[in-house]
Short mmCIF file of C-alpha atoms and ligand atoms in Angstrom, two decimals:
data_model
loop_
_atom_site.label_atom_id
_atom_site.label_comp_id
_atom_site.label_asym_id
_atom_site.label_seq_id
_atom_site.Cartn_x
_atom_site.Cartn_y
_atom_site.Cartn_z
CA UNK A 1 93.86 113.46 139.21
CA UNK A 2 92.29 111.82 135.88
CA UNK A 3 94.61 111.60 133.04
CA UNK A 4 93.66 111.79 130.11
CA UNK A 5 95.54 110.84 126.83
CA UNK A 6 94.98 111.83 123.18
CA UNK A 7 96.27 109.01 120.84
CA UNK A 8 97.64 111.27 117.23
CA UNK A 9 98.27 109.59 114.34
CA UNK A 10 96.83 108.95 110.77
CA UNK A 11 93.69 107.89 109.44
CA UNK A 12 94.94 103.94 109.67
CA UNK A 13 96.91 103.98 112.16
CA UNK A 14 95.03 101.88 114.91
CA UNK A 15 94.15 104.73 117.18
CA UNK A 16 90.23 103.99 117.03
CA UNK A 17 92.00 99.73 117.81
CA UNK A 18 93.57 100.04 120.54
CA UNK A 19 90.87 103.02 122.37
CA UNK A 20 89.04 99.65 121.72
CA UNK A 21 91.39 97.61 123.88
CA UNK A 22 92.27 99.84 126.44
CA UNK A 23 88.26 100.72 127.59
CA UNK A 24 89.36 97.48 129.45
CA UNK A 25 92.23 98.74 131.51
CA UNK A 26 89.63 101.27 132.94
CA UNK A 27 89.57 104.14 130.34
CA UNK A 28 86.85 105.33 128.71
CA UNK A 29 86.84 106.45 125.23
CA UNK A 30 85.42 109.85 123.26
CA UNK A 31 85.79 109.14 119.00
CA UNK A 32 84.96 112.18 117.30
CA UNK A 33 84.43 109.52 114.00
CA UNK A 34 82.37 107.48 116.15
CA UNK A 35 79.86 110.44 117.71
CA UNK A 36 80.30 111.80 113.91
CA UNK A 37 79.23 108.81 112.38
CA UNK A 38 76.41 108.46 115.19
CA UNK A 39 75.06 111.96 114.26
CA UNK A 40 74.37 111.08 110.89
CA UNK A 41 72.43 107.84 111.58
CA UNK A 42 70.23 110.20 114.14
CA UNK A 43 69.66 112.46 111.01
CA UNK A 44 70.98 115.45 114.27
CA UNK A 45 71.17 119.16 112.43
CA UNK A 46 74.79 118.18 112.99
CA UNK A 47 75.04 115.05 111.93
CA UNK A 48 73.88 116.94 108.64
CA UNK A 49 76.08 119.94 109.05
CA UNK A 50 79.17 116.96 109.19
CA UNK A 51 78.09 115.04 106.59
CA UNK A 52 79.34 116.97 103.54
CA UNK A 53 82.73 116.83 105.32
CA UNK A 54 83.57 113.62 105.92
CA UNK A 55 82.06 112.71 102.26
CA UNK A 56 84.11 115.07 100.44
CA UNK A 57 87.31 113.96 104.03
CA UNK A 58 87.82 116.91 105.21
CA UNK A 59 87.71 118.17 108.71
CA UNK A 60 84.65 118.81 110.05
CA UNK A 61 84.36 123.13 111.54
CA UNK A 62 86.22 123.33 114.83
CA UNK A 63 83.79 124.87 116.78
CA UNK A 64 81.42 122.24 115.78
CA UNK A 65 83.49 119.42 117.17
CA UNK A 66 84.48 121.33 120.45
CA UNK A 67 80.86 121.70 121.33
CA UNK A 68 80.49 118.42 121.07
CA UNK A 69 83.34 116.76 123.09
CA UNK A 70 82.13 118.91 125.65
CA UNK A 71 79.67 117.76 125.80
CA UNK A 72 80.52 113.96 125.96
CA UNK A 73 83.10 115.16 128.39
CA UNK A 74 81.40 113.80 131.87
CA UNK A 75 83.60 113.44 135.15
CA UNK A 76 85.42 110.59 136.82
CA UNK A 77 87.71 108.36 134.41
CA UNK A 78 90.39 108.97 132.09
CA UNK A 79 90.06 109.51 128.74
CA UNK A 80 91.11 108.88 125.78
CA UNK A 81 90.15 111.28 122.84
CA UNK A 82 90.44 109.91 119.74
CA UNK A 83 90.20 111.53 116.36
CA UNK A 84 90.40 114.29 118.32
CA UNK A 85 91.92 117.33 118.18
CA UNK A 86 92.83 117.68 114.66
CA UNK A 87 94.15 120.85 114.96
CA UNK A 88 96.04 123.55 116.95
CA UNK A 89 92.62 125.30 117.79
CA UNK A 90 91.18 122.02 118.86
CA UNK A 91 94.30 121.06 120.74
CA UNK A 92 94.03 124.79 122.27
CA UNK A 93 90.07 123.85 122.64
CA UNK A 94 91.10 120.85 124.42
CA UNK A 95 93.26 122.07 127.48
CA UNK A 96 90.88 125.41 127.85
CA UNK A 97 87.87 122.55 128.33
CA UNK A 98 89.69 120.30 130.34
CA UNK A 99 92.06 123.26 132.72
CA UNK A 100 87.54 124.20 133.51
CA UNK A 101 86.76 121.08 134.35
CA UNK A 102 89.34 121.04 137.26
CA UNK A 103 91.47 118.25 134.60
CA UNK A 104 95.36 117.73 134.08
CA UNK A 105 97.29 118.99 130.33
CA UNK A 106 96.05 115.92 128.38
CA UNK A 107 99.23 113.91 127.54
CA UNK A 108 99.82 112.89 123.69
CA UNK A 109 100.83 109.15 121.90
CA UNK A 110 102.35 109.24 118.66
CA UNK A 111 101.55 106.50 116.59
CA UNK A 112 103.90 106.32 114.36
CA UNK A 113 103.65 104.54 110.84
CA UNK A 114 104.13 105.98 106.85
CA UNK A 115 101.54 106.69 104.34
CA UNK A 116 101.46 103.26 102.08
CA UNK A 117 100.55 100.99 105.34
CA UNK A 118 97.58 103.64 106.20
CA UNK A 119 96.32 102.77 102.88
CA UNK A 120 96.86 99.35 102.67
CA UNK A 121 95.08 99.35 106.39
CA UNK A 122 92.01 100.66 105.65
CA UNK A 123 91.38 100.29 102.11
CA UNK A 124 91.71 96.41 103.62
CA UNK A 125 89.12 97.59 106.74
CA UNK A 126 85.99 95.89 107.88
CA UNK A 127 83.86 98.13 110.31
CA UNK A 128 80.59 97.50 112.39
CA UNK A 129 78.79 100.76 112.27
CA UNK A 130 76.56 100.55 115.74
CA UNK A 131 80.03 99.64 117.73
CA UNK A 132 82.23 100.94 115.54
CA UNK A 133 84.77 97.85 116.39
CA UNK A 134 87.17 97.21 113.33
CA UNK A 135 88.80 94.92 110.60
CA UNK A 136 91.16 93.87 108.32
CA UNK A 137 90.97 91.70 105.99
CA UNK A 138 94.59 90.54 105.63
CA UNK A 139 95.49 91.76 109.10
CA UNK A 140 93.30 90.76 111.99
CA UNK A 141 89.96 89.10 110.13
CA UNK A 142 86.86 88.23 111.82
CA UNK A 143 85.95 84.50 112.03
CA UNK A 144 83.41 85.07 109.06
CA UNK A 145 83.97 87.27 106.63
CA UNK A 146 81.84 90.67 106.37
CA UNK A 147 79.64 89.05 110.43
CA UNK A 148 81.27 90.54 113.87
CA UNK A 149 83.01 87.75 116.33
CA UNK A 150 81.01 90.13 119.45
CA UNK A 151 77.80 90.67 118.14
CA UNK A 152 76.86 89.04 114.56
CA UNK A 153 76.34 92.46 113.51
CA UNK A 154 77.04 92.45 109.57
CA UNK A 155 80.46 94.93 108.76
CA UNK A 156 81.09 97.44 106.10
CA UNK A 157 83.45 98.82 104.61
CA UNK A 158 82.71 103.18 105.66
CA UNK A 159 82.26 105.29 102.22
CA UNK A 160 85.19 107.77 103.63
CA UNK A 161 87.59 104.38 102.29
CA UNK A 162 87.12 104.47 99.38
CA UNK A 163 90.64 105.07 97.17
CA UNK A 164 90.46 108.39 96.57
CA UNK A 165 88.72 109.90 99.95
CA UNK A 166 91.42 107.76 101.39
CA UNK A 167 93.53 110.24 99.36
CA UNK A 168 92.24 113.59 100.22
CA UNK A 169 92.46 111.87 103.79
CA UNK A 170 95.75 111.36 104.54
CA UNK A 171 96.46 114.88 102.50
CA UNK A 172 94.69 116.62 104.97
CA UNK A 173 96.47 114.92 108.27
CA UNK A 174 99.84 115.56 106.76
CA UNK A 175 98.12 119.35 106.02
CA UNK A 176 96.02 120.14 109.13
CA UNK A 177 96.74 117.57 112.10
CA UNK A 178 101.17 116.82 111.84
CA UNK A 179 101.38 120.31 113.48
CA UNK A 180 100.00 119.07 116.18
CA UNK A 181 103.57 116.62 116.81
CA UNK A 182 105.88 119.94 117.49
CA UNK A 183 102.05 121.43 119.23
CA UNK A 184 102.52 118.52 121.88
CA UNK A 185 106.76 117.76 122.34
CA UNK A 186 107.36 122.17 122.74
CA UNK A 187 108.72 123.23 125.61
CA UNK A 188 108.47 123.67 128.49
CA UNK A 189 108.14 120.59 128.92
CA UNK A 190 107.24 117.60 126.44
CA UNK A 191 103.32 115.71 126.52
CA UNK A 192 104.39 113.23 123.78
CA UNK A 193 104.81 109.99 123.26
CA UNK A 194 106.13 108.26 120.08
CA UNK A 195 105.11 104.66 119.34
CA UNK A 196 106.11 102.23 115.86
CA UNK A 197 102.14 101.67 115.09
CA UNK A 198 103.11 99.19 112.26
CA UNK A 199 103.98 97.07 114.94
CA UNK A 200 100.95 93.87 114.93
CA UNK A 201 97.81 94.28 117.17
CA UNK A 202 98.80 93.36 120.46
CA UNK A 203 102.53 94.43 120.26
CA UNK A 204 101.35 98.19 119.74
CA UNK A 205 99.18 97.85 122.86
CA UNK A 206 102.61 96.42 124.68
CA UNK A 207 103.79 99.58 123.56
CA UNK A 208 100.99 101.37 124.28
CA UNK A 209 100.84 100.54 128.62
CA UNK A 210 104.73 100.72 128.66
CA UNK A 211 104.57 104.08 127.94
CA UNK A 212 101.05 104.65 130.45
CA UNK A 213 102.75 103.18 133.11
CA UNK A 214 106.35 105.48 132.79
CA UNK A 215 104.71 108.61 131.76
CA UNK A 216 101.84 108.03 134.73
CA UNK A 217 104.26 109.08 137.42
CA UNK A 218 105.18 112.44 135.70
CA UNK A 219 101.95 113.09 134.55
CA UNK A 220 100.31 112.59 137.02
CA UNK A 221 102.82 114.84 139.38
CA UNK A 222 102.34 117.78 136.24
P1 AP5 B 1 87.71 108.81 111.74
O1 AP5 B 1 86.64 108.09 112.05
O2 AP5 B 1 88.21 109.65 113.23
O3 AP5 B 1 88.71 108.84 111.05
P2 AP5 B 1 90.88 108.50 110.89
O4 AP5 B 1 91.11 109.93 111.85
O5 AP5 B 1 90.69 109.77 109.94
O6 AP5 B 1 90.86 107.35 111.60
P3 AP5 B 1 90.20 106.07 111.45
O7 AP5 B 1 88.76 105.39 111.68
O8 AP5 B 1 90.70 106.02 109.31
O9 AP5 B 1 91.73 105.02 111.92
P4 AP5 B 1 92.87 104.55 113.12
O10 AP5 B 1 92.81 105.04 112.92
O11 AP5 B 1 91.53 104.81 114.10
O12 AP5 B 1 92.80 103.12 112.81
P5 AP5 B 1 91.71 101.56 113.51
O13 AP5 B 1 91.89 101.34 113.92
O14 AP5 B 1 90.69 101.62 112.06
O15 AP5 B 1 87.04 110.90 111.17
C1 AP5 B 1 86.35 110.28 109.76
C2 AP5 B 1 86.15 111.64 109.96
O16 AP5 B 1 85.32 112.66 110.44
C3 AP5 B 1 86.95 112.75 108.81
O17 AP5 B 1 87.99 112.49 107.38
C4 AP5 B 1 86.61 113.90 109.20
O18 AP5 B 1 85.90 114.49 108.18
C5 AP5 B 1 85.77 113.35 110.43
N1 AP5 B 1 86.41 114.41 112.30
C6 AP5 B 1 86.54 113.18 112.60
N2 AP5 B 1 87.42 113.86 114.06
C7 AP5 B 1 87.57 114.88 114.08
C8 AP5 B 1 88.42 116.09 114.61
N3 AP5 B 1 88.44 115.79 115.06
N4 AP5 B 1 87.87 117.58 113.73
C9 AP5 B 1 87.15 117.84 112.63
N5 AP5 B 1 86.93 115.97 111.21
C10 AP5 B 1 86.69 115.44 112.28
O19 AP5 B 1 92.58 100.88 111.70
C11 AP5 B 1 92.61 100.80 110.67
C12 AP5 B 1 92.22 99.54 109.55
O20 AP5 B 1 93.78 98.57 110.47
C13 AP5 B 1 91.72 98.12 110.97
O21 AP5 B 1 90.92 97.13 109.52
C14 AP5 B 1 92.35 97.63 111.73
O22 AP5 B 1 91.96 96.52 111.97
C15 AP5 B 1 93.59 97.79 111.13
N6 AP5 B 1 94.47 97.58 112.47
C16 AP5 B 1 95.28 98.88 113.16
N7 AP5 B 1 95.97 98.45 114.36
C17 AP5 B 1 96.59 97.70 112.94
C18 AP5 B 1 98.56 96.54 113.35
N8 AP5 B 1 98.80 97.06 114.67
N9 AP5 B 1 98.17 96.35 112.41
C19 AP5 B 1 97.88 95.68 111.50
N10 AP5 B 1 96.46 96.02 111.01
C20 AP5 B 1 95.74 96.85 112.51
#
């Protein structure tokens, strides 16, 4: 049975960075932020409805998000959910969706990191909007400033990485997404593991590999 995993953590915690790396470890990435940005770029109805929420740093309504994820979820490889779920309602919907597709309950990995470092990461981030690949001007710079090492695309600063929107996104995380820690921890069996997301990228990858390996047998057994 597929062993699906939720990456849980504040904006800038490194979820997308690690999800890209884990594509090479046999996982498929479903990033709701990337899917929404793609819909906006293509001018779809969903993209138009999501635009205002994203520009303000607010969450897009649950029903739109859950429908989008249900469409993106196909049979097969284990999935890393990046940026989803973000509310208790979304977490319940994901449990039900996976069960209805004959998959087990997902497990969650919490990226632990404090707010000042999240702000520094978001304010220094440069993104390839086509592929979702990210760099950081200080922690993970591209070889040539403003150009993606992989495909030569232009790197830009996301519109929601401006200081006042970053503040709102961090507040929204505390108010609406932080309660998921208890959701995934609750008895009878905790489904949550934490990693220290303040470490350099390679060290976080190592922690994730260990967490996934150690937990794999018990997760698969459930
Ligand atoms: P989304 O795109 O999901 O943004 P986010 O959760 O705010 O996450 P980020 O992409 O900002 O951060 P990340 O954790 O992926 O960090 P990254 O790897 O880039 O959502 C955007 C918007 O869409 C939301 O505000 C909302 O409106 C809407 N939305 C999306 N999903 C939704 C949902 N489920 N429900 C409702 N609305 C939804 O890393 C950040 C930076 O740090 C980079 O520069 C990177 O190079 C650097 N870095 C990463 N790891 C390290 C490290 N270990 N050490 C040093 N630097 C590092």
